[in-house]
mmCIF file of C-alpha atoms and ligand atoms in Angstrom:
data_model
loop_
_atom_site.group_PDB
_atom_site.id
_atom_site.type_symbol
_atom_site.label_atom_id
_atom_site.label_comp_id
_atom_site.label_asym_id
_atom_site.label_seq_id
_atom_site.Cartn_x
_atom_site.Cartn_y
_atom_site.Cartn_z
ATOM 1 C CA MET A 1 0.152 -0.297 -0.205
ATOM 2 C CA LYS A 2 1.706 3.321 -1.173
ATOM 3 C CA ILE A 3 0.849 6.143 0.265
ATOM 4 C CA CYS A 4 1.167 9.231 -0.311
ATOM 5 C CA VAL A 5 0.704 12.224 2.684
ATOM 6 C CA LEU A 6 0.164 16.201 2.123
ATOM 7 C CA PRO A 7 0.282 17.426 5.622
ATOM 8 C CA GLY A 8 -0.549 21.341 4.487
ATOM 9 C CA ASP A 9 -0.915 23.822 6.457
ATOM 10 C CA GLY A 10 -2.048 25.104 9.524
ATOM 11 C CA ILE A 11 -2.851 22.388 11.651
ATOM 12 C CA GLY A 12 -2.347 20.038 8.915
ATOM 13 C CA PRO A 13 1.106 18.330 9.969
ATOM 14 C CA GLU A 14 0.541 18.517 13.694
ATOM 15 C CA ILE A 15 -3.032 16.093 13.687
ATOM 16 C CA VAL A 16 -1.458 14.241 10.110
ATOM 17 C CA ALA A 17 1.878 13.031 12.363
ATOM 18 C CA GLU A 18 -1.203 11.720 13.955
ATOM 19 C CA ALA A 19 -2.445 9.860 11.831
ATOM 20 C CA VAL A 20 0.492 8.489 10.662
ATOM 21 C CA ARG A 21 1.531 7.284 13.554
ATOM 22 C CA VAL A 22 -1.265 5.017 14.068
ATOM 23 C CA LEU A 23 -1.068 3.766 10.243
ATOM 24 C CA GLN A 24 2.217 2.958 11.320
ATOM 25 C CA ALA A 25 0.458 1.194 14.496
ATOM 26 C CA MET A 26 -1.982 -0.988 12.724
ATOM 27 C CA ASP A 27 0.788 -3.594 11.453
ATOM 28 C CA LEU A 28 -0.549 -3.925 7.567
ATOM 29 C CA ASN A 29 2.034 -3.337 4.998
ATOM 30 C CA ILE A 30 2.515 -0.294 3.614
ATOM 31 C CA GLU A 31 4.718 2.942 2.695
ATOM 32 C CA MET A 32 4.364 6.016 3.267
ATOM 33 C CA GLU A 33 5.897 9.474 1.211
ATOM 34 C CA GLU A 34 5.516 13.101 2.409
ATOM 35 C CA ALA A 35 4.775 15.718 0.368
ATOM 36 C CA LEU A 36 4.228 19.878 -0.385
ATOM 37 C CA LEU A 37 1.493 21.218 -0.949
ATOM 38 C CA GLY A 38 -1.567 24.289 -0.516
ATOM 39 C CA GLY A 39 0.731 27.213 1.157
ATOM 40 C CA CYS A 40 4.058 25.256 1.939
ATOM 41 C CA ALA A 41 4.525 24.394 -0.988
ATOM 42 C CA VAL A 42 3.805 28.159 -2.936
ATOM 43 C CA ASP A 43 5.771 28.768 -0.312
ATOM 44 C CA ALA A 44 8.756 26.767 -1.031
ATOM 45 C CA THR A 45 8.264 26.320 -4.817
ATOM 46 C CA GLY A 46 5.786 29.153 -5.866
ATOM 47 C CA ASP A 47 3.117 26.277 -6.999
ATOM 48 C CA PRO A 48 0.606 25.049 -4.636
ATOM 49 C CA TYR A 49 0.870 22.296 -5.893
ATOM 50 C CA PRO A 50 4.810 21.059 -7.765
ATOM 51 C CA ASP A 51 5.380 18.817 -9.915
ATOM 52 C CA ALA A 52 7.182 16.059 -7.583
ATOM 53 C CA THR A 53 4.123 16.243 -5.569
ATOM 54 C CA GLN A 54 2.303 15.669 -8.939
ATOM 55 C CA LYS A 55 4.256 12.117 -9.170
ATOM 56 C CA LEU A 56 4.181 11.106 -6.179
ATOM 57 C CA ALA A 57 0.061 11.516 -5.381
ATOM 58 C CA GLN A 58 -0.320 10.340 -9.461
ATOM 59 C CA ALA A 59 2.059 7.309 -8.279
ATOM 60 C CA ALA A 60 0.038 6.397 -4.294
ATOM 61 C CA ASP A 61 -2.610 4.362 -3.832
ATOM 62 C CA ALA A 62 -4.691 6.403 -1.603
ATOM 63 C CA VAL A 63 -3.736 10.223 -0.512
ATOM 64 C CA LEU A 64 -3.826 11.510 3.017
ATOM 65 C CA LEU A 65 -4.077 15.121 3.118
ATOM 66 C CA GLY A 66 -4.336 17.509 6.472
ATOM 67 C CA ALA A 67 -5.229 21.126 5.385
ATOM 68 C CA VAL A 68 -4.093 23.873 3.152
ATOM 69 C CA GLY A 69 -4.596 27.213 3.456
ATOM 70 C CA GLY A 70 -4.102 30.806 6.105
ATOM 71 C CA PRO A 71 -4.328 34.085 6.036
ATOM 72 C CA GLN A 72 -0.672 34.636 5.129
ATOM 73 C CA TRP A 73 -1.063 33.375 1.078
ATOM 74 C CA ASP A 74 -4.753 34.807 1.086
ATOM 75 C CA GLY A 75 -3.374 38.007 -1.028
ATOM 76 C CA ASN A 76 -1.702 35.996 -3.560
ATOM 77 C CA PRO A 77 -2.184 35.504 -7.176
ATOM 78 C CA ARG A 78 -4.792 33.002 -8.099
ATOM 79 C CA GLU A 79 -2.690 30.650 -8.932
ATOM 80 C CA GLN A 80 -0.650 31.013 -6.124
ATOM 81 C CA ARG A 81 -3.596 30.145 -3.722
ATOM 82 C CA PRO A 82 -2.957 27.577 -1.397
ATOM 83 C CA GLU A 83 -7.343 26.265 -2.598
ATOM 84 C CA ARG A 84 -6.146 25.873 -5.945
ATOM 85 C CA GLY A 85 -3.522 22.317 -5.028
ATOM 86 C CA LEU A 86 -6.251 21.872 -3.548
ATOM 87 C CA LEU A 87 -8.643 21.257 -6.566
ATOM 88 C CA GLY A 88 -5.361 20.853 -8.740
ATOM 89 C CA ILE A 89 -4.380 17.480 -6.832
ATOM 90 C CA ARG A 90 -8.654 16.370 -7.464
ATOM 91 C CA LYS A 91 -9.364 17.278 -10.611
ATOM 92 C CA GLN A 92 -5.934 15.455 -11.833
ATOM 93 C CA LEU A 93 -6.949 12.034 -9.697
ATOM 94 C CA GLY A 94 -10.424 11.876 -11.240
ATOM 95 C CA LEU A 95 -12.224 11.945 -7.807
ATOM 96 C CA PHE A 96 -15.112 12.237 -9.167
ATOM 97 C CA ALA A 97 -17.532 10.628 -5.375
ATOM 98 C CA ASN A 98 -17.120 12.648 -1.789
ATOM 99 C CA LEU A 99 -18.084 10.531 0.841
ATOM 100 C CA ARG A 100 -18.782 12.200 4.510
ATOM 101 C CA PRO A 101 -19.556 10.133 7.364
ATOM 102 C CA ALA A 102 -21.816 12.403 9.429
ATOM 103 C CA ILE A 103 -21.371 9.510 13.266
ATOM 104 C CA LEU A 104 -22.673 11.189 16.517
ATOM 105 C CA TYR A 105 -20.892 10.269 19.144
ATOM 106 C CA PRO A 106 -23.075 8.865 22.366
ATOM 107 C CA GLU A 107 -20.284 10.104 24.511
ATOM 108 C CA LEU A 108 -20.865 13.580 22.388
ATOM 109 C CA ALA A 109 -24.408 13.926 21.876
ATOM 110 C CA ASN A 110 -24.953 17.968 24.402
ATOM 111 C CA ALA A 111 -22.806 18.636 21.174
ATOM 112 C CA SER A 112 -25.905 19.347 18.599
ATOM 113 C CA THR A 113 -27.886 21.652 18.668
ATOM 114 C CA LEU A 114 -30.326 19.499 18.334
ATOM 115 C CA LYS A 115 -31.463 17.269 20.958
ATOM 116 C CA PRO A 116 -30.237 14.292 22.420
ATOM 117 C CA GLU A 117 -33.244 12.651 20.874
ATOM 118 C CA VAL A 118 -33.559 13.435 17.858
ATOM 119 C CA VAL A 119 -29.424 12.522 16.961
ATOM 120 C CA ALA A 120 -28.349 10.269 19.661
ATOM 121 C CA GLY A 121 -26.709 7.349 17.578
ATOM 122 C CA LEU A 122 -27.447 8.835 13.990
ATOM 123 C CA ASP A 123 -25.060 7.871 11.871
ATOM 124 C CA ILE A 124 -24.845 8.385 8.159
ATOM 125 C CA LEU A 125 -22.862 8.688 4.931
ATOM 126 C CA ILE A 126 -23.564 11.611 2.236
ATOM 127 C CA VAL A 127 -22.086 10.549 -1.332
ATOM 128 C CA ARG A 128 -21.723 13.707 -3.407
ATOM 129 C CA GLU A 129 -20.777 13.507 -7.146
ATOM 130 C CA LEU A 130 -18.032 15.659 -7.617
ATOM 131 C CA THR A 131 -17.154 16.980 -11.030
ATOM 132 C CA GLY A 132 -21.107 17.638 -12.572
ATOM 133 C CA ASP A 133 -23.622 19.347 -11.847
ATOM 134 C CA ILE A 134 -24.104 22.952 -12.186
ATOM 135 C CA TYR A 135 -20.786 24.462 -11.035
ATOM 136 C CA PHE A 136 -19.312 23.077 -14.664
ATOM 137 C CA GLY A 137 -21.849 23.001 -16.197
ATOM 138 C CA GLN A 138 -21.632 25.190 -19.624
ATOM 139 C CA PRO A 139 -22.480 27.505 -20.468
ATOM 140 C CA ARG A 140 -22.015 29.654 -18.212
ATOM 141 C CA GLY A 141 -21.470 33.368 -17.106
ATOM 142 C CA ILE A 142 -22.863 37.010 -16.630
ATOM 143 C CA GLU A 143 -23.029 39.005 -19.725
ATOM 144 C CA MET A 144 -25.374 41.947 -20.701
ATOM 145 C CA ARG A 145 -28.677 40.850 -22.149
ATOM 146 C CA ASN A 146 -31.348 43.730 -22.881
ATOM 147 C CA GLY A 147 -29.879 46.610 -21.590
ATOM 148 C CA GLU A 148 -29.462 44.704 -17.868
ATOM 149 C CA ARG A 149 -27.058 41.851 -16.494
ATOM 150 C CA PHE A 150 -27.389 38.432 -17.232
ATOM 151 C CA GLY A 151 -26.564 35.765 -15.754
ATOM 152 C CA LEU A 152 -26.484 32.068 -16.836
ATOM 153 C CA ASN A 153 -25.587 28.354 -14.705
ATOM 154 C CA THR A 154 -26.268 25.015 -16.645
ATOM 155 C CA MET A 155 -27.366 21.965 -14.736
ATOM 156 C CA HIS A 156 -26.193 18.283 -17.265
ATOM 157 C CA TYR A 157 -25.586 15.519 -15.916
ATOM 158 C CA THR A 158 -24.643 11.793 -18.102
ATOM 159 C CA GLU A 159 -27.002 8.576 -17.975
ATOM 160 C CA SER A 160 -23.219 7.196 -16.786
ATOM 161 C CA GLU A 161 -22.398 9.993 -14.954
ATOM 162 C CA ILE A 162 -25.150 9.331 -12.301
ATOM 163 C CA ARG A 163 -24.576 5.494 -12.786
ATOM 164 C CA ARG A 164 -20.820 5.530 -11.674
ATOM 165 C CA ILE A 165 -21.852 7.538 -8.676
ATOM 166 C CA LEU A 166 -25.405 5.526 -7.763
ATOM 167 C CA ARG A 167 -23.000 2.316 -7.676
ATOM 168 C CA VAL A 168 -20.882 4.113 -4.990
ATOM 169 C CA ALA A 169 -23.900 4.834 -2.911
ATOM 170 C CA PHE A 170 -24.291 1.434 -3.167
ATOM 171 C CA ALA A 171 -21.688 -1.107 -2.658
ATOM 172 C CA ALA A 172 -21.391 1.560 0.245
ATOM 173 C CA ALA A 173 -24.874 0.833 1.304
ATOM 174 C CA ARG A 174 -23.320 -3.221 1.514
ATOM 175 C CA LYS A 175 -20.983 -2.570 3.705
ATOM 176 C CA ARG A 176 -23.795 -0.350 6.154
ATOM 177 C CA SER A 177 -27.484 -0.624 6.485
ATOM 178 C CA ARG A 178 -28.618 -1.732 2.387
ATOM 179 C CA LYS A 179 -30.605 2.063 2.459
ATOM 180 C CA VAL A 180 -30.102 4.043 0.312
ATOM 181 C CA CYS A 181 -32.006 7.808 -0.467
ATOM 182 C CA SER A 182 -31.582 9.092 -3.861
ATOM 183 C CA VAL A 183 -32.127 12.912 -3.090
ATOM 184 C CA ASP A 184 -32.536 14.739 -6.567
ATOM 185 C CA LYS A 185 -35.968 18.056 -7.656
ATOM 186 C CA MET A 186 -37.102 14.915 -10.629
ATOM 187 C CA ASN A 187 -40.729 17.433 -10.430
ATOM 188 C CA VAL A 188 -38.747 20.827 -12.054
ATOM 189 C CA LEU A 189 -36.041 20.134 -13.043
ATOM 190 C CA GLU A 190 -35.579 17.034 -16.238
ATOM 191 C CA CYS A 191 -31.681 16.864 -15.469
ATOM 192 C CA THR A 192 -32.831 15.215 -12.152
ATOM 193 C CA GLN A 193 -35.473 13.903 -13.567
ATOM 194 C CA LEU A 194 -33.020 11.286 -15.844
ATOM 195 C CA TRP A 195 -31.032 11.978 -11.759
ATOM 196 C CA ARG A 196 -34.257 9.735 -10.498
ATOM 197 C CA ASP A 197 -34.920 7.396 -13.529
ATOM 198 C CA VAL A 198 -30.739 5.841 -14.118
ATOM 199 C CA ALA A 199 -31.113 5.911 -9.520
ATOM 200 C CA ILE A 200 -33.881 2.873 -10.510
ATOM 201 C CA GLU A 201 -32.311 1.206 -12.868
ATOM 202 C CA THR A 202 -28.998 1.197 -11.188
ATOM 203 C CA GLY A 203 -30.892 0.104 -8.387
ATOM 204 C CA ARG A 204 -31.707 -3.081 -10.127
ATOM 205 C CA GLU A 205 -28.333 -4.431 -8.946
ATOM 206 C CA TYR A 206 -29.037 -3.808 -5.639
ATOM 207 C CA PRO A 207 -32.025 -6.792 -5.284
ATOM 208 C CA ASP A 208 -30.643 -6.029 -1.824
ATOM 209 C CA VAL A 209 -30.051 -3.416 -1.400
ATOM 210 C CA GLU A 210 -33.320 -0.554 -0.005
ATOM 211 C CA LEU A 211 -33.638 2.068 -3.177
ATOM 212 C CA SER A 212 -36.413 5.378 -1.950
ATOM 213 C CA HIS A 213 -36.265 8.765 -3.057
ATOM 214 C CA MET A 214 -36.691 12.369 -1.616
ATOM 215 C CA LEU A 215 -37.164 15.658 -3.190
ATOM 216 C CA VAL A 216 -33.790 17.346 -1.878
ATOM 217 C CA ASP A 217 -35.940 20.459 -0.539
ATOM 218 C CA ASN A 218 -38.006 17.853 1.422
ATOM 219 C CA ALA A 219 -34.397 15.455 2.505
ATOM 220 C CA ALA A 220 -33.610 18.830 3.848
ATOM 221 C CA MET A 221 -36.303 19.195 6.146
ATOM 222 C CA GLN A 222 -36.463 15.402 7.447
ATOM 223 C CA LEU A 223 -32.413 15.907 8.464
ATOM 224 C CA VAL A 224 -33.260 18.291 10.908
ATOM 225 C CA LYS A 225 -36.990 16.575 11.785
ATOM 226 C CA ASN A 226 -35.707 13.037 11.738
ATOM 227 C CA PRO A 227 -32.089 12.492 10.527
ATOM 228 C CA ARG A 228 -31.874 8.133 11.767
ATOM 229 C CA GLN A 229 -34.311 7.568 8.823
ATOM 230 C CA PHE A 230 -31.246 7.803 6.172
ATOM 231 C CA ASP A 231 -28.159 5.335 5.561
ATOM 232 C CA VAL A 232 -27.012 6.450 2.845
ATOM 233 C CA MET A 233 -27.823 9.305 1.323
ATOM 234 C CA VAL A 234 -26.569 10.124 -2.949
ATOM 235 C CA THR A 235 -27.325 13.557 -4.978
ATOM 236 C CA GLY A 236 -25.589 15.078 -7.041
ATOM 237 C CA ASN A 237 -22.358 18.131 -6.585
ATOM 238 C CA MET A 238 -24.875 20.903 -5.463
ATOM 239 C CA PHE A 239 -27.393 19.321 -3.240
ATOM 240 C CA GLY A 240 -24.411 17.442 -2.029
ATOM 241 C CA ASP A 241 -22.620 20.659 -1.219
ATOM 242 C CA ILE A 242 -25.659 21.597 0.810
ATOM 243 C CA LEU A 243 -27.179 18.530 2.437
ATOM 244 C CA SER A 244 -23.042 16.959 3.817
ATOM 245 C CA ASP A 245 -23.108 20.925 5.219
ATOM 246 C CA GLU A 246 -25.912 20.744 6.965
ATOM 247 C CA ALA A 247 -25.517 16.760 7.914
ATOM 248 C CA SER A 248 -22.014 17.682 9.523
ATOM 249 C CA MET A 249 -23.019 20.729 11.754
ATOM 250 C CA LEU A 250 -25.911 17.306 12.781
ATOM 251 C CA THR A 251 -23.149 15.951 14.829
ATOM 252 C CA GLY A 252 -21.533 19.945 16.345
ATOM 253 C CA SER A 253 -18.230 18.494 16.031
ATOM 254 C CA ILE A 254 -15.635 19.318 12.890
ATOM 255 C CA GLY A 255 -12.982 18.017 14.857
ATOM 256 C CA MET A 256 -14.015 15.322 14.305
ATOM 257 C CA LEU A 257 -15.822 14.480 10.680
ATOM 258 C CA PRO A 258 -13.514 11.897 7.745
ATOM 259 C CA SER A 259 -13.708 12.824 4.359
ATOM 260 C CA ALA A 260 -13.388 10.578 1.035
ATOM 261 C CA SER A 261 -12.523 11.685 -2.333
ATOM 262 C CA LEU A 262 -12.706 8.958 -4.666
ATOM 263 C CA ASP A 263 -11.831 7.876 -8.649
ATOM 264 C CA ALA A 264 -13.557 4.540 -10.791
ATOM 265 C CA ASN A 265 -10.837 2.415 -9.122
ATOM 266 C CA ASN A 266 -11.030 3.167 -5.516
ATOM 267 C CA LYS A 267 -8.312 4.706 -5.539
ATOM 268 C CA GLY A 268 -8.800 8.125 -2.580
ATOM 269 C CA LEU A 269 -7.810 11.203 -1.543
ATOM 270 C CA TYR A 270 -8.629 11.463 2.292
ATOM 271 C CA GLU A 271 -8.567 14.535 4.826
ATOM 272 C CA PRO A 272 -10.260 15.889 7.352
ATOM 273 C CA CYS A 273 -13.568 17.739 6.339
ATOM 274 C CA HIS A 274 -12.011 20.809 8.991
ATOM 275 C CA GLY A 275 -9.327 24.067 7.299
ATOM 276 C CA SER A 276 -6.816 24.562 8.549
ATOM 277 C CA ALA A 277 -7.257 26.400 11.645
ATOM 278 C CA PRO A 278 -5.119 28.824 11.573
ATOM 279 C CA ASP A 279 -5.690 30.136 14.568
ATOM 280 C CA ILE A 280 -4.684 27.517 16.807
ATOM 281 C CA ALA A 281 -1.720 26.563 14.473
ATOM 282 C CA GLY A 282 1.341 25.625 15.839
ATOM 283 C CA LYS A 283 -0.001 25.389 19.994
ATOM 284 C CA GLY A 284 -0.291 21.964 19.425
ATOM 285 C CA VAL A 285 -4.598 21.928 20.758
ATOM 286 C CA ALA A 286 -5.769 20.202 17.390
ATOM 287 C CA ASN A 287 -8.381 17.210 17.169
ATOM 288 C CA PRO A 288 -6.787 15.661 15.594
ATOM 289 C CA LEU A 289 -9.460 12.475 15.061
ATOM 290 C CA ALA A 290 -11.076 13.243 12.344
ATOM 291 C CA THR A 291 -7.622 13.083 10.319
ATOM 292 C CA ILE A 292 -7.380 9.468 12.280
ATOM 293 C CA LEU A 293 -10.731 8.020 10.561
ATOM 294 C CA SER A 294 -10.097 9.558 7.258
ATOM 295 C CA ALA A 295 -7.379 7.001 8.276
ATOM 296 C CA ALA A 296 -9.820 4.804 8.838
ATOM 297 C CA MET A 297 -11.781 5.336 5.778
ATOM 298 C CA MET A 298 -8.627 4.605 3.500
ATOM 299 C CA LEU A 299 -8.055 1.358 4.644
ATOM 300 C CA ARG A 300 -11.674 0.921 4.493
ATOM 301 C CA TYR A 301 -12.119 2.604 0.770
ATOM 302 C CA THR A 302 -8.689 2.290 -0.864
ATOM 303 C CA PHE A 303 -7.749 -0.936 0.774
ATOM 304 C CA ALA A 304 -10.827 -2.961 0.963
ATOM 305 C CA ASP A 305 -9.859 -3.385 5.167
ATOM 306 C CA GLU A 306 -13.044 -3.561 6.520
ATOM 307 C CA ASP A 307 -11.387 -4.953 9.881
ATOM 308 C CA ALA A 308 -8.462 -2.551 10.218
ATOM 309 C CA ALA A 309 -11.315 0.082 10.107
ATOM 310 C CA ARG A 310 -13.378 -0.185 12.081
ATOM 311 C CA ARG A 311 -10.189 -1.969 14.549
ATOM 312 C CA ILE A 312 -9.399 2.375 14.238
ATOM 313 C CA GLU A 313 -13.218 3.820 14.706
ATOM 314 C CA SER A 314 -13.561 1.408 17.891
ATOM 315 C CA ALA A 315 -10.298 3.045 19.319
ATOM 316 C CA VAL A 316 -11.702 6.210 18.989
ATOM 317 C CA LYS A 317 -14.738 5.287 20.630
ATOM 318 C CA LYS A 318 -12.677 3.828 23.450
ATOM 319 C CA VAL A 319 -10.843 6.997 23.987
ATOM 320 C CA LEU A 320 -14.195 9.564 24.106
ATOM 321 C CA ALA A 321 -14.999 6.596 26.624
ATOM 322 C CA GLN A 322 -12.437 6.766 28.242
ATOM 323 C CA GLY A 323 -12.571 10.852 28.936
ATOM 324 C CA PHE A 324 -10.267 11.699 26.396
ATOM 325 C CA ARG A 325 -10.645 15.295 24.975
ATOM 326 C CA THR A 326 -8.898 18.218 22.659
ATOM 327 C CA GLY A 327 -10.703 21.461 23.528
ATOM 328 C CA ASP A 328 -13.019 21.910 20.193
ATOM 329 C CA ILE A 329 -15.140 19.086 22.250
ATOM 330 C CA PHE A 330 -14.222 20.103 25.496
ATOM 331 C CA GLU A 331 -16.965 19.352 28.306
ATOM 332 C CA PRO A 332 -16.576 20.017 32.287
ATOM 333 C CA GLY A 333 -15.233 17.076 34.042
ATOM 334 C CA MET A 334 -13.167 15.268 30.737
ATOM 335 C CA LYS A 335 -9.433 14.813 30.725
ATOM 336 C CA LYS A 336 -8.615 18.174 28.060
ATOM 337 C CA VAL A 337 -5.553 16.364 26.701
ATOM 338 C CA GLY A 338 -4.076 18.293 23.474
ATOM 339 C CA THR A 339 -3.026 16.147 20.183
ATOM 340 C CA ARG A 340 -0.718 14.413 20.629
ATOM 341 C CA GLN A 341 -2.240 12.975 23.852
ATOM 342 C CA MET A 342 -5.253 11.856 21.865
ATOM 343 C CA GLY A 343 -2.796 9.837 19.696
ATOM 344 C CA ASP A 344 -1.836 8.251 22.116
ATOM 345 C CA ALA A 345 -4.402 7.893 23.952
ATOM 346 C CA VAL A 346 -6.455 6.186 20.168
ATOM 347 C CA LEU A 347 -2.716 4.051 19.813
ATOM 348 C CA ALA A 348 -3.238 2.930 23.267
ATOM 349 C CA ALA A 349 -6.586 1.840 23.007
ATOM 350 C CA LEU A 350 -5.842 0.408 19.483
HETATM 351 P P1 NAD B 1 -11.586 25.757 9.931
HETATM 352 O O1 NAD B 1 -12.937 24.388 9.564
HETATM 353 O O2 NAD B 1 -9.700 25.530 9.728
HETATM 354 O O3 NAD B 1 -11.671 26.579 11.644
HETATM 355 C C1 NAD B 1 -13.063 26.603 12.090
HETATM 356 C C2 NAD B 1 -13.029 26.681 13.319
HETATM 357 O O4 NAD B 1 -13.182 24.303 13.642
HETATM 358 C C3 NAD B 1 -11.593 27.918 13.714
HETATM 359 O O5 NAD B 1 -11.518 28.276 14.742
HETATM 360 C C4 NAD B 1 -10.336 26.183 14.129
HETATM 361 O O6 NAD B 1 -9.663 26.495 14.710
HETATM 362 C C5 NAD B 1 -12.011 24.887 14.771
HETATM 363 N N1 NAD B 1 -11.076 23.851 14.105
HETATM 364 C C6 NAD B 1 -10.897 23.397 13.202
HETATM 365 N N2 NAD B 1 -10.977 22.050 12.818
HETATM 366 C C7 NAD B 1 -9.404 21.956 14.136
HETATM 367 C C8 NAD B 1 -9.720 20.975 14.712
HETATM 368 N N3 NAD B 1 -9.134 19.134 14.419
HETATM 369 N N4 NAD B 1 -9.308 21.077 16.159
HETATM 370 C C9 NAD B 1 -10.146 22.132 16.896
HETATM 371 N N5 NAD B 1 -10.386 22.755 16.030
HETATM 372 C C10 NAD B 1 -10.676 22.986 14.817
HETATM 373 O O7 NAD B 1 -11.917 27.001 9.075
HETATM 374 P P2 NAD B 1 -11.565 28.610 8.295
HETATM 375 O O8 NAD B 1 -11.139 29.025 9.383
HETATM 376 O O9 NAD B 1 -13.371 28.956 7.944
HETATM 377 O O10 NAD B 1 -10.206 28.290 7.638
HETATM 378 C C11 NAD B 1 -9.173 28.822 8.143
HETATM 379 C C12 NAD B 1 -8.240 28.453 6.737
HETATM 380 O O11 NAD B 1 -8.602 27.102 6.323
HETATM 381 C C13 NAD B 1 -8.956 29.029 5.415
HETATM 382 O O12 NAD B 1 -8.232 29.481 4.913
HETATM 383 C C14 NAD B 1 -9.384 28.207 4.235
HETATM 384 O O13 NAD B 1 -9.323 28.383 3.043
HETATM 385 C C15 NAD B 1 -8.729 27.348 4.051
HETATM 386 N N6 NAD B 1 -10.170 26.179 4.816
HETATM 387 C C16 NAD B 1 -9.566 24.386 3.733
HETATM 388 C C17 NAD B 1 -9.789 23.096 3.895
HETATM 389 C C18 NAD B 1 -8.913 22.325 3.386
HETATM 390 O O14 NAD B 1 -7.781 22.526 3.314
HETATM 391 N N7 NAD B 1 -10.391 21.423 3.110
HETATM 392 C C19 NAD B 1 -11.339 23.431 4.479
HETATM 393 C C20 NAD B 1 -11.717 24.025 4.765
HETATM 394 C C21 NAD B 1 -11.302 25.444 4.828
#
């Protein structure tokens, strides 16, 4: 297993170091090599996604990423911004499927803004299409028409684009509770009528998985009303952008949320959902659990090692049950620890 490790900026190096220690302790046949991405790469080479990093990322089976960005690069020209590196690697690796679990650990139920009885035991996976839809459709732009400004974007999907993301969702559901809810707006948008048609056709390939459909406005409502009805939700790029943020915030703790972005061969880029947190960078207080859980997703989706993934996830559950908390999830009565101590606790639990 070849892993390209990209710590990035801000808290990135601190949290990635803990995930690397966890992977090393797993007794798997793993080779890891580090490279630069984001602001640190701009400083060293002038390029947020330098050639050496591109070579390493392309040759690897999976990429483990911390986070990129920070105020010191905000004034840079567009091609020298850290986010350019992130968009560059996602595009180059053809990562079309974004997987974001939203899990509420019972020990952190108070972190959610929803009532514990609504969210306790929450375990959802949002599968979002990442390379199509209105975000990339042409024509697009702002132009003058009939003497006034006119804004235009185009929503489109081919049936093969829809089918491949549906297959990712069905395959993921087979590793969980075997339920897929496909989200669309077929009552208004033809493009998403096609989405629903292809979802139904693809569903026939997975008779052991229960398929349901929901309009996006209702899905947004149901996510706060009764989120536990969902197992896997699958949707297009724009609806997924909004619903995945909504779902992740049901848990209330940004330092706990992992993500995976996959290509057609399950090569993946794994990263926490949060950013580089410049306000706490270098202080050793960042929560490394989202990154450690991203490493678990890597073992599950790229390396098909469900057992190893669960060992890491169980270790994380155990440290929470033992009362270890970084500052972002701290509550009175718990044991406040820093990044390294949290990593130590996970290693001990492993
Ligand atoms: P952020 O997620 O970095 O931080 C938001 C808040 O959450 C901050 O108060 C931060 O301290 C806290 N936080 C985030 N992760 C944490 C962790 N692991 N442990 C404890 N606390 C944590 O979002 P932001 O402040 O909007 O962005 C900061 C920088 O990160 C910007 O430059 C932005 O562009 C970049 N960013 C990068 C990514 C990415 O690399 N994928 C994603 C989002 C933002």
